Short mmCIF file of C-alpha atoms and ligand atoms in Angstrom, two decimals:
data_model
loop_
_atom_site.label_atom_id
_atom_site.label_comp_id
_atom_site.label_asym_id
_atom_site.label_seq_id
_atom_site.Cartn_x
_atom_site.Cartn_y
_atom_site.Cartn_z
CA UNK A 1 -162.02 82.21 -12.15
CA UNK A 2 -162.14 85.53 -13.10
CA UNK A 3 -159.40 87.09 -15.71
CA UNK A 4 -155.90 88.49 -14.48
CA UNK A 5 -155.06 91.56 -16.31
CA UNK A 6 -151.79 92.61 -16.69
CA UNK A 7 -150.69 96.88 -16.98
CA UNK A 8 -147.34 97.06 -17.93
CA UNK A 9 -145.83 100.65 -17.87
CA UNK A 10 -141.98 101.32 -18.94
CA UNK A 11 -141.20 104.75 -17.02
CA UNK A 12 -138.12 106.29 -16.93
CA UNK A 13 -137.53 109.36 -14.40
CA UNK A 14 -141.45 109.40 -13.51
CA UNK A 15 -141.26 109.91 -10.12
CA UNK A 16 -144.08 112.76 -11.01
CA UNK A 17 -146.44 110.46 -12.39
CA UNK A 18 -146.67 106.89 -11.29
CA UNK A 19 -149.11 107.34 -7.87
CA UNK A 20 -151.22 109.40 -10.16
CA UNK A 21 -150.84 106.41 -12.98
CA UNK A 22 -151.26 103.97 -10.61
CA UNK A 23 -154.16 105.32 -9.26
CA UNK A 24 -155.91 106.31 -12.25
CA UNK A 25 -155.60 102.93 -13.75
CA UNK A 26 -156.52 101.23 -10.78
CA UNK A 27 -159.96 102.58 -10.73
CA UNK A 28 -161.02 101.86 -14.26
CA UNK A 29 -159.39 98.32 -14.34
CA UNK A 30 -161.49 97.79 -10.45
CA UNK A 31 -164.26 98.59 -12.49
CA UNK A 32 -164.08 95.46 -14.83
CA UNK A 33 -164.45 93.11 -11.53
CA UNK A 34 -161.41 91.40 -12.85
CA UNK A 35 -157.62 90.51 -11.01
CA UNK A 36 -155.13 93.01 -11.88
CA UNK A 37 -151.11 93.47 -11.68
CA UNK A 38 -149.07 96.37 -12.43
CA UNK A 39 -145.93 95.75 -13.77
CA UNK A 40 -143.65 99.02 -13.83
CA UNK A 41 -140.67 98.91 -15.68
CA UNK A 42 -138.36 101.38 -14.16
CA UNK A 43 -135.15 101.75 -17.16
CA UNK A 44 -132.89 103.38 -15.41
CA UNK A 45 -134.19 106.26 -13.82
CA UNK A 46 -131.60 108.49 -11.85
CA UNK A 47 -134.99 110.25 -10.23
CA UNK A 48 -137.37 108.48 -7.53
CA UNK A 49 -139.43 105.95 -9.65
CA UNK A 50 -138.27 103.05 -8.33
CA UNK A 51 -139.10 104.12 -4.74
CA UNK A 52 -142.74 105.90 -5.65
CA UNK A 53 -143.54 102.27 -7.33
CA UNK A 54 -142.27 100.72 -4.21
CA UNK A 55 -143.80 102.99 -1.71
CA UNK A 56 -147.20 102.32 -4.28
CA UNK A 57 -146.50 98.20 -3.60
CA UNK A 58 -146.40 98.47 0.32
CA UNK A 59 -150.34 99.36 0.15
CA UNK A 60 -150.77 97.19 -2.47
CA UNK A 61 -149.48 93.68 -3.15
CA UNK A 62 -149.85 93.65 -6.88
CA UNK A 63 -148.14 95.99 -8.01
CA UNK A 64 -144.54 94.72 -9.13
CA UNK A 65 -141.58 96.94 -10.84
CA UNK A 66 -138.37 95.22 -11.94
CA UNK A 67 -135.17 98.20 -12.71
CA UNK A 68 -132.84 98.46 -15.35
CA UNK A 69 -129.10 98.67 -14.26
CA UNK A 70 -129.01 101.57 -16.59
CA UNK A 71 -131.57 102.96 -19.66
CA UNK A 72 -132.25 100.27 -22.07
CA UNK A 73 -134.99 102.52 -23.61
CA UNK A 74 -138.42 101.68 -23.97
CA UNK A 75 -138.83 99.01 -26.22
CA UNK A 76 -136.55 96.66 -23.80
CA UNK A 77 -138.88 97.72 -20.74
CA UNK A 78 -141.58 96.87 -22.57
CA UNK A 79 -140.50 93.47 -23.33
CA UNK A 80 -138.90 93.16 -19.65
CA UNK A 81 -142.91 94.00 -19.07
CA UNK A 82 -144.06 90.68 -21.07
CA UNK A 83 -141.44 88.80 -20.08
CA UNK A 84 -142.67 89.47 -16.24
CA UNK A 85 -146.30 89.35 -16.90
CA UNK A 86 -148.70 86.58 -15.73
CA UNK A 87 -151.92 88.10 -16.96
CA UNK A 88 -154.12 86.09 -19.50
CA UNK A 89 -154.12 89.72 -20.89
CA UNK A 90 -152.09 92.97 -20.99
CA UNK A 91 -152.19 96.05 -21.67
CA UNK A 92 -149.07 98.03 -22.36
CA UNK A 93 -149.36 102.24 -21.43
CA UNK A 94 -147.35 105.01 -21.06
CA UNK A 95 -146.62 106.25 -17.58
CA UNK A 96 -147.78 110.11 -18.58
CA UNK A 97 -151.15 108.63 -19.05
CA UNK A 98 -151.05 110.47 -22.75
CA UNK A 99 -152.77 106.92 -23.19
CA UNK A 100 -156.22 107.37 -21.47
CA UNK A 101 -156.96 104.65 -19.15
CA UNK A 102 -160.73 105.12 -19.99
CA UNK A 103 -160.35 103.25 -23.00
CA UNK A 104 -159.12 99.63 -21.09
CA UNK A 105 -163.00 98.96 -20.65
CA UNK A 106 -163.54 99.42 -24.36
CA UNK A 107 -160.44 96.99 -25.36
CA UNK A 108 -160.80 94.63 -22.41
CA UNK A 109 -164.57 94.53 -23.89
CA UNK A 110 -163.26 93.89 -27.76
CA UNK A 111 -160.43 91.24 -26.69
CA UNK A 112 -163.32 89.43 -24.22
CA UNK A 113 -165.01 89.52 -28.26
CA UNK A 114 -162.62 87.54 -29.45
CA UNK A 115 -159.58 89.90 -30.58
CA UNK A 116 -156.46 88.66 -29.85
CA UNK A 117 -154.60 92.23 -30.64
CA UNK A 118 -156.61 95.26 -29.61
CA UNK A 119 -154.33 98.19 -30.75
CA UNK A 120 -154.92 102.01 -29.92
CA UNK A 121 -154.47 104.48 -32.28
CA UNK A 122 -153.91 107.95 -32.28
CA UNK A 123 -156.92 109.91 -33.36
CA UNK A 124 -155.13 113.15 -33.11
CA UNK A 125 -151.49 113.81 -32.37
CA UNK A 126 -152.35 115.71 -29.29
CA UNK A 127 -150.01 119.25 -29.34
CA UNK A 128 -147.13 118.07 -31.61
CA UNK A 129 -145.45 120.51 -33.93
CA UNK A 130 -145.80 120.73 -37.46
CA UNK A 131 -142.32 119.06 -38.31
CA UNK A 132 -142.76 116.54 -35.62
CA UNK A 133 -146.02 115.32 -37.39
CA UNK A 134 -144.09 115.83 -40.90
CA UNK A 135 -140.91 113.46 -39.62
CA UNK A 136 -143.30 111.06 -37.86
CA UNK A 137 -145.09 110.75 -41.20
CA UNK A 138 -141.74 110.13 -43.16
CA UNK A 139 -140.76 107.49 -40.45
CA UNK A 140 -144.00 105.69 -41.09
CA UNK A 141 -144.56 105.70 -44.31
CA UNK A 142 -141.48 104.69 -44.83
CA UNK A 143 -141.69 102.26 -42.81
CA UNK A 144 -145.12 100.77 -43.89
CA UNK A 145 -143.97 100.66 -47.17
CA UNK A 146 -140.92 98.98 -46.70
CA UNK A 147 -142.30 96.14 -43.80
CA UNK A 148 -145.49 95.83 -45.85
CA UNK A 149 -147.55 96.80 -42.11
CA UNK A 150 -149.67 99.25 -42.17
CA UNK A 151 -148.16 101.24 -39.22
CA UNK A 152 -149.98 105.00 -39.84
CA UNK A 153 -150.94 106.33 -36.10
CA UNK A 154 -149.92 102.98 -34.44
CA UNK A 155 -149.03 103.69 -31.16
CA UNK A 156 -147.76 101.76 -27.72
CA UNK A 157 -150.75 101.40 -26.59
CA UNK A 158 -152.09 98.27 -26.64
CA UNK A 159 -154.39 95.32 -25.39
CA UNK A 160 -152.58 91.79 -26.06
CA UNK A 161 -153.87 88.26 -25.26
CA UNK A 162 -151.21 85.86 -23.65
CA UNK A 163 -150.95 83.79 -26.96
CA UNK A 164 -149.69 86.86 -28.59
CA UNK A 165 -147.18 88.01 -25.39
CA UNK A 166 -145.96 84.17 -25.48
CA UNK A 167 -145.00 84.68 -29.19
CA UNK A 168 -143.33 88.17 -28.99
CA UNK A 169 -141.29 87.25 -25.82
CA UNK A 170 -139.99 83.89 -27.66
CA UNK A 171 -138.21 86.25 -30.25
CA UNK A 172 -134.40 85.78 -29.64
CA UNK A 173 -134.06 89.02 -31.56
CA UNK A 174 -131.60 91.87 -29.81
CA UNK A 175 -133.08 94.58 -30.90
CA UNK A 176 -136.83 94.13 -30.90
CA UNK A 177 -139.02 97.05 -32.27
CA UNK A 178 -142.24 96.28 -30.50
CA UNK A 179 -144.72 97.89 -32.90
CA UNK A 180 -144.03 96.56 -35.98
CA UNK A 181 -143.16 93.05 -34.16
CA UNK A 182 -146.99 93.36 -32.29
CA UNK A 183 -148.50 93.68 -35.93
CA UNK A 184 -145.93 91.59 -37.73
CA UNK A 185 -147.18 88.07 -35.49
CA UNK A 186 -150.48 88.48 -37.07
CA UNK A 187 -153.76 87.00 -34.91
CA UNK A 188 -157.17 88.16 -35.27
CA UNK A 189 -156.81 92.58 -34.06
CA UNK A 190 -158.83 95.29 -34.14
CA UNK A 191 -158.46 98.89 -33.61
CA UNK A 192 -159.52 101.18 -31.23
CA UNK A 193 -159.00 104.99 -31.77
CA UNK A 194 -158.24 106.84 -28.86
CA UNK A 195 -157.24 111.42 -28.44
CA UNK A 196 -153.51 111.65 -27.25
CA UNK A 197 -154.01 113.50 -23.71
CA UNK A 198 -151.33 116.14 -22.65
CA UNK A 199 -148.49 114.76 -20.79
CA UNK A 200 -149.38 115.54 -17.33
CA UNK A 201 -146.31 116.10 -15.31
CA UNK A 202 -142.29 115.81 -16.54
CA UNK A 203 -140.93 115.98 -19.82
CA UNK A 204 -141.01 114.15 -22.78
CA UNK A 205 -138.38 111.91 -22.70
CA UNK A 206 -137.33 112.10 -25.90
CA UNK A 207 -134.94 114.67 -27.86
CA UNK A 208 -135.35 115.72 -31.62
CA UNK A 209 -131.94 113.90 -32.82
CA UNK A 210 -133.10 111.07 -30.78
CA UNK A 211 -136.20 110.66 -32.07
CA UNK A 212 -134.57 111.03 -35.72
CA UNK A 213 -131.71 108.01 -34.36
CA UNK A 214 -134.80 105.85 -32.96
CA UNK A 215 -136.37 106.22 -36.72
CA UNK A 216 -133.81 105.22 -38.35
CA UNK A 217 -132.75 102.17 -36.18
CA UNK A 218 -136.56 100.94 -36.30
CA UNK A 219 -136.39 101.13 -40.28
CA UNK A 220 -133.23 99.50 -40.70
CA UNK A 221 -134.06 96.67 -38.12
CA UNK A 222 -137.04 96.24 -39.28
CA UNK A 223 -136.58 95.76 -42.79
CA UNK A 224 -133.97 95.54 -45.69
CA UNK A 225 -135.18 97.55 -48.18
CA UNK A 226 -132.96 100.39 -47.95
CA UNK A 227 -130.21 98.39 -48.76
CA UNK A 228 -132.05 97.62 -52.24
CA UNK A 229 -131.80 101.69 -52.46
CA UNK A 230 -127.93 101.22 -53.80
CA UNK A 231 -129.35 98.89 -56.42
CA UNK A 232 -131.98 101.44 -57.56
CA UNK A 233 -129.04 104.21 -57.96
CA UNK A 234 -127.02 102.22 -59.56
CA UNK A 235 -129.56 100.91 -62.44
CA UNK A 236 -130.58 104.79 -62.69
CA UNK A 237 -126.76 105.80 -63.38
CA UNK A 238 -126.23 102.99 -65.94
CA UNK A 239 -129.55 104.90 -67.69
CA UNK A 240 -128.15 107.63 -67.24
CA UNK A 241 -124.61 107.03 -68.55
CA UNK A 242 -125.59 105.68 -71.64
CA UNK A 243 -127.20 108.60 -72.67
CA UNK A 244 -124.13 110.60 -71.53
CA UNK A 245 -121.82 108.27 -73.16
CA UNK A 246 -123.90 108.47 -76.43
CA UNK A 247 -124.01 112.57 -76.46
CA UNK A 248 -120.29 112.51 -75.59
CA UNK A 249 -120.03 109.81 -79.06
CA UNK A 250 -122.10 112.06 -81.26
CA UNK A 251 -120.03 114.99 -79.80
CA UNK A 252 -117.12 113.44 -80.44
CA UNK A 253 -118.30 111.78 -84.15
CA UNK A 254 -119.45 115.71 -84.94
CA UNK A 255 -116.34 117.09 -83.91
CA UNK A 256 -118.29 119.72 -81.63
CA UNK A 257 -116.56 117.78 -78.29
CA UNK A 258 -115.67 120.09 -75.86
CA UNK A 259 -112.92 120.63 -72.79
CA UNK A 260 -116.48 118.72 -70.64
CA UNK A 261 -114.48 119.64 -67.96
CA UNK A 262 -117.67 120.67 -65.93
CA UNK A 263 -119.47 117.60 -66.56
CA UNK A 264 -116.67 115.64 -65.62
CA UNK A 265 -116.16 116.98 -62.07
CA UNK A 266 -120.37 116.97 -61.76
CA UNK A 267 -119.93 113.02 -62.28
CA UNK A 268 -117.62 112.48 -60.23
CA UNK A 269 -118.91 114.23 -57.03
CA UNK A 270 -122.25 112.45 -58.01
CA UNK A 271 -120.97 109.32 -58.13
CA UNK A 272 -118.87 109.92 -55.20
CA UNK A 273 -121.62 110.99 -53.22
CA UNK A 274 -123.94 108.32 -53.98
CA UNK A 275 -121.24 105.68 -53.29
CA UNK A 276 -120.70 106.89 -50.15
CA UNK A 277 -124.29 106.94 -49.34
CA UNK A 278 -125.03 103.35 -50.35
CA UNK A 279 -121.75 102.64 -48.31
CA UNK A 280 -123.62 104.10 -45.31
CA UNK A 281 -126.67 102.00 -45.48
CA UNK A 282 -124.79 98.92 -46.06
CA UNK A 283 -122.50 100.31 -42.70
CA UNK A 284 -125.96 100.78 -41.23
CA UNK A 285 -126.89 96.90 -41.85
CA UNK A 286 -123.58 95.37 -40.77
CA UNK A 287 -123.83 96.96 -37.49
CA UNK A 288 -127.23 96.05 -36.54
CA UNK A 289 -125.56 92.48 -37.93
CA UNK A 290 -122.72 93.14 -35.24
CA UNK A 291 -125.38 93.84 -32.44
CA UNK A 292 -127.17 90.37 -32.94
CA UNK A 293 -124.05 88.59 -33.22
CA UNK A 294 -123.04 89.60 -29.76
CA UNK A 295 -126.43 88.04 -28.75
CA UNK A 296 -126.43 90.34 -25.26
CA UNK A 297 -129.17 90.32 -23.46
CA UNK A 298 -131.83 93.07 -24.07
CA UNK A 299 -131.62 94.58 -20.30
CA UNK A 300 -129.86 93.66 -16.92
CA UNK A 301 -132.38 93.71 -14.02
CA UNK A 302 -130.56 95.17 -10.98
CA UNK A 303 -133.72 95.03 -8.34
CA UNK A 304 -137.10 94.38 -8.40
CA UNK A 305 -140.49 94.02 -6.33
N1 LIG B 1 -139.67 105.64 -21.58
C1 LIG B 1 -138.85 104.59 -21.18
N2 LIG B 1 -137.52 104.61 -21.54
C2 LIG B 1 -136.99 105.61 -22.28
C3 LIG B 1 -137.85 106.66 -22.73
C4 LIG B 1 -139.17 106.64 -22.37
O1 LIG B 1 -139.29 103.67 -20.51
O2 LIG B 1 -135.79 105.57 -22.56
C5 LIG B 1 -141.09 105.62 -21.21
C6 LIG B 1 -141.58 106.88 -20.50
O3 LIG B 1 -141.34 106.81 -19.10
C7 LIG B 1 -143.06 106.88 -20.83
C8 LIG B 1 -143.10 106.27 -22.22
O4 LIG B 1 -141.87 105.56 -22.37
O5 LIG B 1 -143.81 106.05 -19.96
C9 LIG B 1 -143.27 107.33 -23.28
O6 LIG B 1 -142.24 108.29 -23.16
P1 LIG B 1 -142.48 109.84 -23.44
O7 LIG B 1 -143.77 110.28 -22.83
O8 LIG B 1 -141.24 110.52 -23.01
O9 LIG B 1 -142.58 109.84 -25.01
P2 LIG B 1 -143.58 110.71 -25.91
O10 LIG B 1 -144.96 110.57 -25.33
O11 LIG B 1 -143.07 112.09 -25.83
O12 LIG B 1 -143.47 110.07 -27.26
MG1 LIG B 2 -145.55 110.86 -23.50
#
């Protein structure tokens, strides 16, 4: 029996790209001699997609697409992908083919080795502007440090065996973040660099304060070390008022005290500030708290082929 492969492809408003996807894909995974499926994950696109992958299935029974009632955003589409997938394998891409399909031989190759992970990673970032690469180097090394995974150039793209995809899908959690969670399950992996191609057609799909919301949501459900951030500050301003307090003594002992009127109001909108920051984060934590409490599901299928 030979292996089933499973390509799983979260698109929203592709319409543009998923023959040429489809198509391109097709021919390198035909060339491993192995069964295939496509899985598209349409997440609510208001454009064609769900008709180009159905117009894609009448010619050619395995290609499947279940669609979102509305945009649940990648990560849900990529788990509505698992979720779907038979395949004793599967490989997870991006619909703009910025993840080159000429490197499935190399990971089907490595995970036929042995690996049960086979993980892409960015050799370049492609044509990305300088404070792009700066804020996606903040997100993950802040990231890394606080999960304790290495997550530097990780990337969706990836080659999974169905021991791993039977793990990840059995997480109850409501807001999965699948990159961290795809290292985070451990298993034997191995990496495979690959150069991030242009997007061909469309737009990226993502906007700059989006991209900064999506950071900080994958940081704070992903680990809980910001919240030890308040405990930092506060040990620092204990340091730091004991010195205070012991200049204002001596000043006081010396008779040289001043009105201090300046330091005063400095302390004050320093403390004030850094309550209200540690506030924030622990807001942050009792809403992701709120969203898993509510235990929703991750996505509502409306159709599917
Ligand atoms: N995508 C998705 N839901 C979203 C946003 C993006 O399924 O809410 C898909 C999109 O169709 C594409 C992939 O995720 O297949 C990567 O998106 P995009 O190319 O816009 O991101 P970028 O490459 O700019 O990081
Ligand atoms: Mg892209």
């Amino acid at each position: 029996m030979s292996d089933l492969i499973s390509v799983i492809i979260p698109a929203f408003n592709e319409e543009a790209m998923i023959k040429t996807a489809y198509n391109e894909i097709r021919q390198v995974i035909i060339s491993l001699n192995v069964d295939y499926e496509f899985i598209f994950v349409d997440d609510g696109s208001s454009d064609r997609t769900f008709e180009e992958v159905k117009e894609v299935s009448l010619e050619d029974s395995n290609v499947h697409c279940v669609s979102f009632s509305r945009n649940f955003g990648k990560e849900s589409a990529i788990f509505a992908g698992l979720k779907e997938s038979k395949g004793n394998c599967c490989v997870v891409m991006d619909c703009d083919l910025q993840h080159p399909a000429n490197v499935i031989p190399e990971m089907y190759r490595l995970w036929k080795e042995g690996y049960e992970i086979v993980e892409g990673v960015k050799k370049d970032r492609g044509k990305e502007s300088i404070l792009y690469r700066l804020m996606a180097k903040i997100f993950y090394s802040v990231i890394s440090r606080c999960s304790n995974i290495d997550l530097k150039d990780a990337s969706d793209f990836v080659l999974m065996d169905r021991i791993v995809i039977d793990s990840l899908i059995s997480f109850p959690e409501a807001a999965p973040f699948f990159r961290g969670l795809s290292r985070w399950v451990g298993f034997r992996s191995v990496k495979v660099p690959f150069e991030v191609s242009e997007r061909r057609f469309g737009n990226s799909k993502w906007s700059k304060a989006g991209l900064f919301k999506y950071a900080i949501h994958n940081i704070t459900i992903f680990s809980a070390d910001p919240l030890q951030l308040v405990t930092v500050m506060g040990v620092l301003f204990i340091i730091a008022s004991i010195f205070l307090g012991g200049e204002a003594l001596y000043r006081y002992f010396t008779q040289t005290a001043l009105g201090g009127f300046t330091t005063v109001i400095g302390l004050i909108l320093l403390t004030g500030g850094i309550i209200m920051i540690s506030l924030g984060i622990i807001g942050l934590y009792i809403s992701k708290i709120y969203d898993e409490v509510k235990d929703r599901p991750r996505y509502i299928i409306e159709k599917r082929i």
